[in-house]
mmCIF file of C-alpha atoms in Angstrom:
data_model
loop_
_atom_site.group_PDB
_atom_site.id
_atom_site.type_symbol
_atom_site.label_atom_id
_atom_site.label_comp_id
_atom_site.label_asym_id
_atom_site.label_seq_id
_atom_site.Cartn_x
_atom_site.Cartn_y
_atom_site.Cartn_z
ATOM 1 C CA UNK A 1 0.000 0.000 0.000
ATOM 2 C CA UNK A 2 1.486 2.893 -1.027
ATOM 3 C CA UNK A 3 -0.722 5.475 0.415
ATOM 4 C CA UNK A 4 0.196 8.320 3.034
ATOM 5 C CA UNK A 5 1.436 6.938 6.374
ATOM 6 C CA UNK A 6 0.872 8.127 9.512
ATOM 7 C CA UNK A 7 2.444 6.994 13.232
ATOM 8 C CA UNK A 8 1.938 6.684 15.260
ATOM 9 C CA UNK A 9 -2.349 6.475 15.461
ATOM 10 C CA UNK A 10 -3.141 6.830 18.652
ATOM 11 C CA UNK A 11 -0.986 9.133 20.979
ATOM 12 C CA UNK A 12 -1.424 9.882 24.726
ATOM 13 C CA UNK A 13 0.711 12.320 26.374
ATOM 14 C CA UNK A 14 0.115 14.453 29.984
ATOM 15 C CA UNK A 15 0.141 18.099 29.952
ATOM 16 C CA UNK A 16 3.200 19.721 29.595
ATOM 17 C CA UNK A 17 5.014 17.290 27.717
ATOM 18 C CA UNK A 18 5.896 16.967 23.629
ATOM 19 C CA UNK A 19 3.874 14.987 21.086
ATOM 20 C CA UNK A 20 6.446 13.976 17.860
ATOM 21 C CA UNK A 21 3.632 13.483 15.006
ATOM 22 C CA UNK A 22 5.086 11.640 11.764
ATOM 23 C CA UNK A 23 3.608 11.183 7.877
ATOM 24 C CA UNK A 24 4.920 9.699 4.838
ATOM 25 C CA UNK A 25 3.574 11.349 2.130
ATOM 26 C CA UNK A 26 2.509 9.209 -1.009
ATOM 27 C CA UNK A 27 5.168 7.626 -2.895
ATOM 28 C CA UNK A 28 6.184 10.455 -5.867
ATOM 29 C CA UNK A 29 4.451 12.929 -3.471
ATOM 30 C CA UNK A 30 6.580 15.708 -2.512
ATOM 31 C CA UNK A 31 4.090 18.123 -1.058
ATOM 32 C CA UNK A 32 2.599 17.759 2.951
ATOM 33 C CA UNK A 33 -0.431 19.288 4.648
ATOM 34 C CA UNK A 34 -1.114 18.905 7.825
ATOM 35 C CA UNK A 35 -4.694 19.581 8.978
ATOM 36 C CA UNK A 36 -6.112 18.887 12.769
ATOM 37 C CA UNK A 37 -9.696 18.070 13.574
ATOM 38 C CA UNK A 38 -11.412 18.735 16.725
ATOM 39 C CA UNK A 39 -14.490 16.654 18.231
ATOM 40 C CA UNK A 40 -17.428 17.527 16.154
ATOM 41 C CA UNK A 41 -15.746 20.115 13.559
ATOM 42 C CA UNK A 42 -14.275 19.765 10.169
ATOM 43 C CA UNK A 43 -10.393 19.327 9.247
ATOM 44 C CA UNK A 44 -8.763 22.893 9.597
ATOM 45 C CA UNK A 45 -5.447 23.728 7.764
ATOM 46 C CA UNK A 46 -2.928 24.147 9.316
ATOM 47 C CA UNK A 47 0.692 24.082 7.429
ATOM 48 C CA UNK A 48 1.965 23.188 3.977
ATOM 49 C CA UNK A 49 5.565 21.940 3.309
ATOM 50 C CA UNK A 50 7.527 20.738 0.673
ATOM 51 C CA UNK A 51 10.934 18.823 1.275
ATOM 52 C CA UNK A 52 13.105 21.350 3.195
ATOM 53 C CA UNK A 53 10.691 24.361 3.039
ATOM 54 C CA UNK A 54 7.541 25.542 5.019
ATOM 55 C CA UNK A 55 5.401 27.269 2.083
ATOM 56 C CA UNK A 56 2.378 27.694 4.085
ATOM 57 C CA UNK A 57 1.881 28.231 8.062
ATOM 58 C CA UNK A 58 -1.227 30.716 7.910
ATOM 59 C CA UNK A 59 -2.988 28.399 9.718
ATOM 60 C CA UNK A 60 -0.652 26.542 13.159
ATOM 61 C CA UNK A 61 -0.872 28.249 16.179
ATOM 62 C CA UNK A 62 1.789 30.701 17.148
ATOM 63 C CA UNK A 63 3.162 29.217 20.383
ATOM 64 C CA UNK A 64 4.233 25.580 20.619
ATOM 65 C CA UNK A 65 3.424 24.073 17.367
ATOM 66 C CA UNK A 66 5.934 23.485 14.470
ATOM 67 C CA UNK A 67 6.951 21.428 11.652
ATOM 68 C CA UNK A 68 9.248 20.414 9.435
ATOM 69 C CA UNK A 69 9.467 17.907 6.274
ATOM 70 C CA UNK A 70 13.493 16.946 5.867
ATOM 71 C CA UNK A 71 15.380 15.791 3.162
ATOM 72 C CA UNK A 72 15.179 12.686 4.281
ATOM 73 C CA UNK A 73 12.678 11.200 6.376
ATOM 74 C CA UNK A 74 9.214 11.660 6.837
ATOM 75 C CA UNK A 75 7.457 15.046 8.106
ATOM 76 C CA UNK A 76 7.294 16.030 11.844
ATOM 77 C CA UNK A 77 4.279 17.741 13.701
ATOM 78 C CA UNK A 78 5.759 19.143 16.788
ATOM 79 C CA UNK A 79 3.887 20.202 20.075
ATOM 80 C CA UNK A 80 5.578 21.106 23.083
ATOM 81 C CA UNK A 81 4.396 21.615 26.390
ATOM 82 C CA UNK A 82 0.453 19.954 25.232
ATOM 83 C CA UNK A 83 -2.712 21.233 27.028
ATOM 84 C CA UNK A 84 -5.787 19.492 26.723
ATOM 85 C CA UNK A 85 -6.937 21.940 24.098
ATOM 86 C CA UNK A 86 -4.462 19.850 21.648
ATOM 87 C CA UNK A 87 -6.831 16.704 22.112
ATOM 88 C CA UNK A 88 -7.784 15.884 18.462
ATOM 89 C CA UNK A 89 -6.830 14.481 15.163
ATOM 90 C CA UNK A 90 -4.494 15.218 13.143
ATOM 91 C CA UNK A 91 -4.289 14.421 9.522
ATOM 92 C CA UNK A 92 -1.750 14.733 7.088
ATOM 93 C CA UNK A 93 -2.148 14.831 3.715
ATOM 94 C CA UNK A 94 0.179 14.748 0.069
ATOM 95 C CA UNK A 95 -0.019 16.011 -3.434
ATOM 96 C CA UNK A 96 2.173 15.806 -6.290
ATOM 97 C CA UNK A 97 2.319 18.850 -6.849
ATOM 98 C CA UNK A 98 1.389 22.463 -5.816
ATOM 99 C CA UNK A 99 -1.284 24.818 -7.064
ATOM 100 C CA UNK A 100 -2.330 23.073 -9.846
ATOM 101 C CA UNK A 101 -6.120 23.302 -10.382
ATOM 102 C CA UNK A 102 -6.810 19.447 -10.299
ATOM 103 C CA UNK A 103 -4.066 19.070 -7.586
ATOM 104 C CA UNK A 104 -6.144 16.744 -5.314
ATOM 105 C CA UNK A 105 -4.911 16.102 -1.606
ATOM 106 C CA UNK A 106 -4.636 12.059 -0.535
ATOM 107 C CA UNK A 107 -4.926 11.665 3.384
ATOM 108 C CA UNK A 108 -3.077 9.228 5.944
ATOM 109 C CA UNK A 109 -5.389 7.685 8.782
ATOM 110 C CA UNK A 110 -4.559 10.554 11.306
ATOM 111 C CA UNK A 111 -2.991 10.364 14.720
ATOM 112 C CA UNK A 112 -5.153 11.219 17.487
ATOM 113 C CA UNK A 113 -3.440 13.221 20.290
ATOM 114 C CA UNK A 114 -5.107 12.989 23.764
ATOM 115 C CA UNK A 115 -3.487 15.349 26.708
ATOM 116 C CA UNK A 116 -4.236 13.992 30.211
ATOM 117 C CA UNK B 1 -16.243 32.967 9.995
ATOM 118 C CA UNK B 2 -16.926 29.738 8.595
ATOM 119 C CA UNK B 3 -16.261 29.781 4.662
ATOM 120 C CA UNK B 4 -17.881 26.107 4.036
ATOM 121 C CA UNK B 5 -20.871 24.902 5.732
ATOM 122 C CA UNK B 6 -22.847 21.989 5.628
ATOM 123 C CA UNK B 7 -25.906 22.822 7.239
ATOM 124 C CA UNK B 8 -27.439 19.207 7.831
ATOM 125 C CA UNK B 9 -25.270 17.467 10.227
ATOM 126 C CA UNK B 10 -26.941 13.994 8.950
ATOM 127 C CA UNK B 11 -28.837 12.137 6.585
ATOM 128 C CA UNK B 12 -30.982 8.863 6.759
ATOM 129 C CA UNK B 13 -31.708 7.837 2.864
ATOM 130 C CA UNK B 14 -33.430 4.229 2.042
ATOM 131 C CA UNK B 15 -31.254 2.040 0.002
ATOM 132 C CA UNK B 16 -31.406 2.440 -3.797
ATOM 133 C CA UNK B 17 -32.249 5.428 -3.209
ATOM 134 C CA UNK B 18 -30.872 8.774 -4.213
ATOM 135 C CA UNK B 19 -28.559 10.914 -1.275
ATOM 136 C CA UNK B 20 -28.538 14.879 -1.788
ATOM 137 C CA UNK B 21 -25.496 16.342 0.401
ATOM 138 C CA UNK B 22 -25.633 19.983 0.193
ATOM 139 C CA UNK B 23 -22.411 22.666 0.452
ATOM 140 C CA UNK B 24 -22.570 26.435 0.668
ATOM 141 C CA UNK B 25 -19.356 28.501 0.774
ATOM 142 C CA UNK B 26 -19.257 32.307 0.962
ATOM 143 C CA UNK B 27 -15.453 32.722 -0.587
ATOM 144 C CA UNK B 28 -15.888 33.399 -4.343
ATOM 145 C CA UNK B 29 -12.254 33.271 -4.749
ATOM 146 C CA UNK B 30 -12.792 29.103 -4.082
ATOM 147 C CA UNK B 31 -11.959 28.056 -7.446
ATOM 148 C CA UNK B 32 -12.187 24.209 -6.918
ATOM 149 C CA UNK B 33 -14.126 22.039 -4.811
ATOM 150 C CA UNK B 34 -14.086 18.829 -3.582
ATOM 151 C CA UNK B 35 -15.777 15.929 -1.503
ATOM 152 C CA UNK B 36 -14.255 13.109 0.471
ATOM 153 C CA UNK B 37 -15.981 10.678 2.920
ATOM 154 C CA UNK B 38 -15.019 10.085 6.329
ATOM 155 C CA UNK B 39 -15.133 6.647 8.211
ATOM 156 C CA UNK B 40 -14.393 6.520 12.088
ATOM 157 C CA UNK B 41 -10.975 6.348 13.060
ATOM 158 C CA UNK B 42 -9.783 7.006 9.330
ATOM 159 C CA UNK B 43 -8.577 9.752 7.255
ATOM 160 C CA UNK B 44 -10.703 11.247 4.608
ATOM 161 C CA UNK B 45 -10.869 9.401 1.083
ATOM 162 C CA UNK B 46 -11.252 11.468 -1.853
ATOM 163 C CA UNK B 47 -14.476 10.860 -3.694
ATOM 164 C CA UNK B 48 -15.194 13.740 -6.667
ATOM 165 C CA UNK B 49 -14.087 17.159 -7.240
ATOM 166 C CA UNK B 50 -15.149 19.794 -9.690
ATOM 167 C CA UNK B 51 -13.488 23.234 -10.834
ATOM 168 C CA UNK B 52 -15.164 26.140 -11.128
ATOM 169 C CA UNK B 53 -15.241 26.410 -14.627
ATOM 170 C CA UNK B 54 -17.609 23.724 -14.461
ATOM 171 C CA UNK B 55 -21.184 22.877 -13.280
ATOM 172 C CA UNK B 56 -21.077 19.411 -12.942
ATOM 173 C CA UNK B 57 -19.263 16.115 -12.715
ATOM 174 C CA UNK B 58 -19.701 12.664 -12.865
ATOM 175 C CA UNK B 59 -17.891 9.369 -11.576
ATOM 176 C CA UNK B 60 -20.222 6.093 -11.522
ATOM 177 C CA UNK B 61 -22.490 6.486 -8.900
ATOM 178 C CA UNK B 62 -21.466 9.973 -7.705
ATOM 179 C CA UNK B 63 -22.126 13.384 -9.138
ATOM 180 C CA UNK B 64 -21.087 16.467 -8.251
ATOM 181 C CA UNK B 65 -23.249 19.693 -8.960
ATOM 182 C CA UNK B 66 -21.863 23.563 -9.009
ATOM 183 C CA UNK B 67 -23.939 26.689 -9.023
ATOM 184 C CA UNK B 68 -21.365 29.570 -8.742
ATOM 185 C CA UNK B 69 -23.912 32.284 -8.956
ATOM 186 C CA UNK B 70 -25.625 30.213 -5.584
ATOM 187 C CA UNK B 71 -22.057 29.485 -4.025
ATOM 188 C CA UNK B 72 -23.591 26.073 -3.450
ATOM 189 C CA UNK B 73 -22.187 22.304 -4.355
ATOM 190 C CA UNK B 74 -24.190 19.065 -3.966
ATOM 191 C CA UNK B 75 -23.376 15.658 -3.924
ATOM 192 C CA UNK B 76 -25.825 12.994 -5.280
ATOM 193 C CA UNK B 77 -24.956 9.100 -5.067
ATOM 194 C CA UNK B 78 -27.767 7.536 -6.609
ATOM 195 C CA UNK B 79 -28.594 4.411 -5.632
ATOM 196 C CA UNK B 80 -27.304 4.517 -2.336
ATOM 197 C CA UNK B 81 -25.732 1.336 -0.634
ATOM 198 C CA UNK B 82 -25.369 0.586 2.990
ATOM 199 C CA UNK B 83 -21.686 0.919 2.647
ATOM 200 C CA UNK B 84 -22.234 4.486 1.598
ATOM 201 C CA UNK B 85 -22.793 4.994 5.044
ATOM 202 C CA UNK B 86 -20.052 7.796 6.219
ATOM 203 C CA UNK B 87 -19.340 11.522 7.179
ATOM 204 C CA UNK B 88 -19.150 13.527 3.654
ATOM 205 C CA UNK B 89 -17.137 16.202 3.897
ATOM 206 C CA UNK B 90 -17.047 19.318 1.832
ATOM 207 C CA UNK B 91 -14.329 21.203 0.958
ATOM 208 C CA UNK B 92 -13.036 24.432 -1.330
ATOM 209 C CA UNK B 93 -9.395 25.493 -2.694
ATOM 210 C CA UNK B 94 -8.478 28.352 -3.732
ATOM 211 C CA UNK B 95 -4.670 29.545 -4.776
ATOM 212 C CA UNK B 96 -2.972 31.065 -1.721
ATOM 213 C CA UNK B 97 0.873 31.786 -0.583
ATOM 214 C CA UNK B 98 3.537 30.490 -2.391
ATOM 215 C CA UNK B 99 0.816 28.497 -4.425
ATOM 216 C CA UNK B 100 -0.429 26.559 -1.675
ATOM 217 C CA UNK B 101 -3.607 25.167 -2.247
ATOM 218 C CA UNK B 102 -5.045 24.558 1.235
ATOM 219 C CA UNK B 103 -8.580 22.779 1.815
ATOM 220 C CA UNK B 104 -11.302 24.551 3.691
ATOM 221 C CA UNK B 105 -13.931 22.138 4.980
ATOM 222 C CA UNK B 106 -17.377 21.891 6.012
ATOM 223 C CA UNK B 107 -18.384 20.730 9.313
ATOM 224 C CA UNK B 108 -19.357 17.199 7.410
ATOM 225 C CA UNK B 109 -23.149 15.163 7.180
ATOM 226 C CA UNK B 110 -23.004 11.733 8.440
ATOM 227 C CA UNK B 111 -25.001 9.906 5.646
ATOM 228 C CA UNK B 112 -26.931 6.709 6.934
ATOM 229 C CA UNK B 113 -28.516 4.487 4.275
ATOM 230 C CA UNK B 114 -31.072 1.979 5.661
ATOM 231 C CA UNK B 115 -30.953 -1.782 4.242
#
């Protein structure tokens, strides 16, 4: 199965500590969004990368929350110091490429982050 | 200020039957649109999509309807099957910075078809 990969899928970390979230885009994919969803809402952007490069981060919080797509390796949602407002889903998707106006976004399984 | 909205949160349709999942968005710079379907504890799956330069588009069972003056997008699956059973989510694109193409979605309708 070559689709997007996510891990892990379920995460559980106490307040204050840091949640490492991990995709694998698509194989020939070299273009990541990450989206979160909270209980009862819709997926809501949050960054776009491409390898080495944030393009897009109109939409991650200011504080605490980063990412980064290497090289090598897969892309990395960071939160540091979690609060229970970071309990949700969080999906990441992949394209092949940018902007195009059939450019359709393929989605892992999500990890879902609950804060104790 | 929510851009997409799906106003029904669910839907109970008989199978063989036809399902109408309606989308209204408020952004006219949304230039392409898209649904995907949702099963618990799984990412979104792609279903249809349709730019703006058109007002429909089909794939089998599933056929997506624009009307740009309306800013409103339906989705009909006619005839439904159990396994249609799902949250449909819509969503909208539009060019942004550095040519990112980020998704804005509706709140989603979970669809139930009846045996």
């Amino acid at each position: 199965n070559a689709g997007v990969m996510q891990n892990p899928r379920h995460l559980v970390r106490r307040r204050g500590q840091e949640a490492r979230l991990r995709c694998s885009p698509m194989k020939g994919h070299s273009h990541v969004y990450w989206y979160r969803q909270l209980p009862e809402e819709g997926l809501k952007f949050m960054v776009y990368l491409q390898k080495e490069n944030i393009i897009d981060e109109s939409g991650m919080p200011k504080e605490r929350f980063s990412a980064e797509f290497p090289k090598e390796g897969p892309s990395i949602l960071r939160i540091q110091q979690v609060v229970r407002g970071d309990s949700a889903a969080y999906f990441c998707a992949s394209s092949p490429l940018p902007g195009g106006m059939t450019d359709t976004q393929y989605f892992g399984p999500g990890t879902r982050l609950t804060v104790l | 200020d929510q851009q997409v909205k799906q106003n029904s949160p669910s839907l109970s349709v008989q199978e063989g039957r036809i399902s109408i999942l309606n989308c209204d968005y408020t952004n006219s710079m949304f230039d392409y649109f898209l649904w995907y379907k949702k099963y618990p504890a799984e990412g979104p799956t792609f279903l249809i999509s349709i730019s703006s330069i058109k007002d429909k588009n089909e794939d089998g069972r599933f056929t997506v309807f624009l009307n740009k003056s309306a800013k409103h997008l339906s989705l009909h699956i006619v005839p439904s099957q159990p396994g249609d059973s799902a949250v449909y989510f819509c969503a909208a694109s539009r060019i942004s910075s550095g040519s990112a193409r980020q998704l804005t979605f509706g709140s989603g309708t979970q669809l139930t078809v009846l045996p």
